[in-house]
């Protein structure tokens, strides 16, 4: 069956450390993968997109990797801050259609001062 | 910075009633989407809309649901006869020529 798995337990880290979140998928062949941030009661906010032929993408303190062999993406936040506390969603996108996104359940990140 | 807006922010309705959720996508975007998120669960795709017609829909999007772009700015989702299980946050999203989607703040629908 098709699955997208993100760490179901909350990730607690100390301010200033690097947070690493994982997204694994099974029986999908995405053309790209996106990471979103969601705060309670709010809509997802786009962070980064990485294509299947890209290994790594960076934006400021954010880095995402994509390994289509392992069927895994890693999302890193360096020098984390309490303001980074939120739920982070990975979403798979596909070519040949109108680009619906299939979301994982998300990982809650808590950054403690 | 342009953003997607949605109204109302919260809608309470009785089972069997019709509701219309409204969205104003980003003005130069061409692709429009509705997603829903039941409390504590993942964001689920409902429907995509392009060139004034539905381009793809999920199994959730049955005959009780419809979408419309009645003018050049609004994009609506109608649920004809609401059920208790329709209670959820409904998100509208839009995108331009690139793949990233921009989501609205959501409408919380409560069916009693």
Coordinates of N, CA, C and O in Angstrom, one line a residue, chain B residues 7-8 18 44 60 78 83 93 107:
Chain B
X7 N -13.1 32.9 3.4 CA -14.2 33.3 4.2 C -15.3 32.2 4.2 O -15.5 31.5 3.2
X8 N -16.1 32.0 5.3 CA -15.8 32.6 6.6 C -14.6 31.9 7.3 O -14.2 30.8 6.8
X18 N -26.9 23.1 3.3 CA -25.8 23.4 2.3 C -24.9 24.5 2.8 O -25.4 25.4 3.5
X44 N -5.7 16.5 3.4 CA -6.1 15.5 2.3 C -6.6 16.3 1.1 O -7.4 17.3 1.2
X60 N -13.0 11.4 -1.9 CA -13.8 12.1 -0.9 C -14.7 13.0 -1.6 O -15.9 13.3 -1.2
X78 N -18.8 24.0 -2.6 CA -20.2 23.9 -2.0 C -20.3 22.4 -1.6 O -19.9 21.5 -2.3
X83 N -22.8 16.4 6.3 CA -22.9 15.3 7.2 C -21.9 15.6 8.4 O -21.0 16.5 8.3
X93 N -6.1 26.5 -1.9 CA -4.7 26.7 -2.3 C -4.6 27.1 -3.8 O -5.5 26.7 -4.5
X107 N -11.1 27.5 6.5 CA -12.4 27.6 7.1 C -12.7 26.4 8.0 O -12.6 25.3 7.5

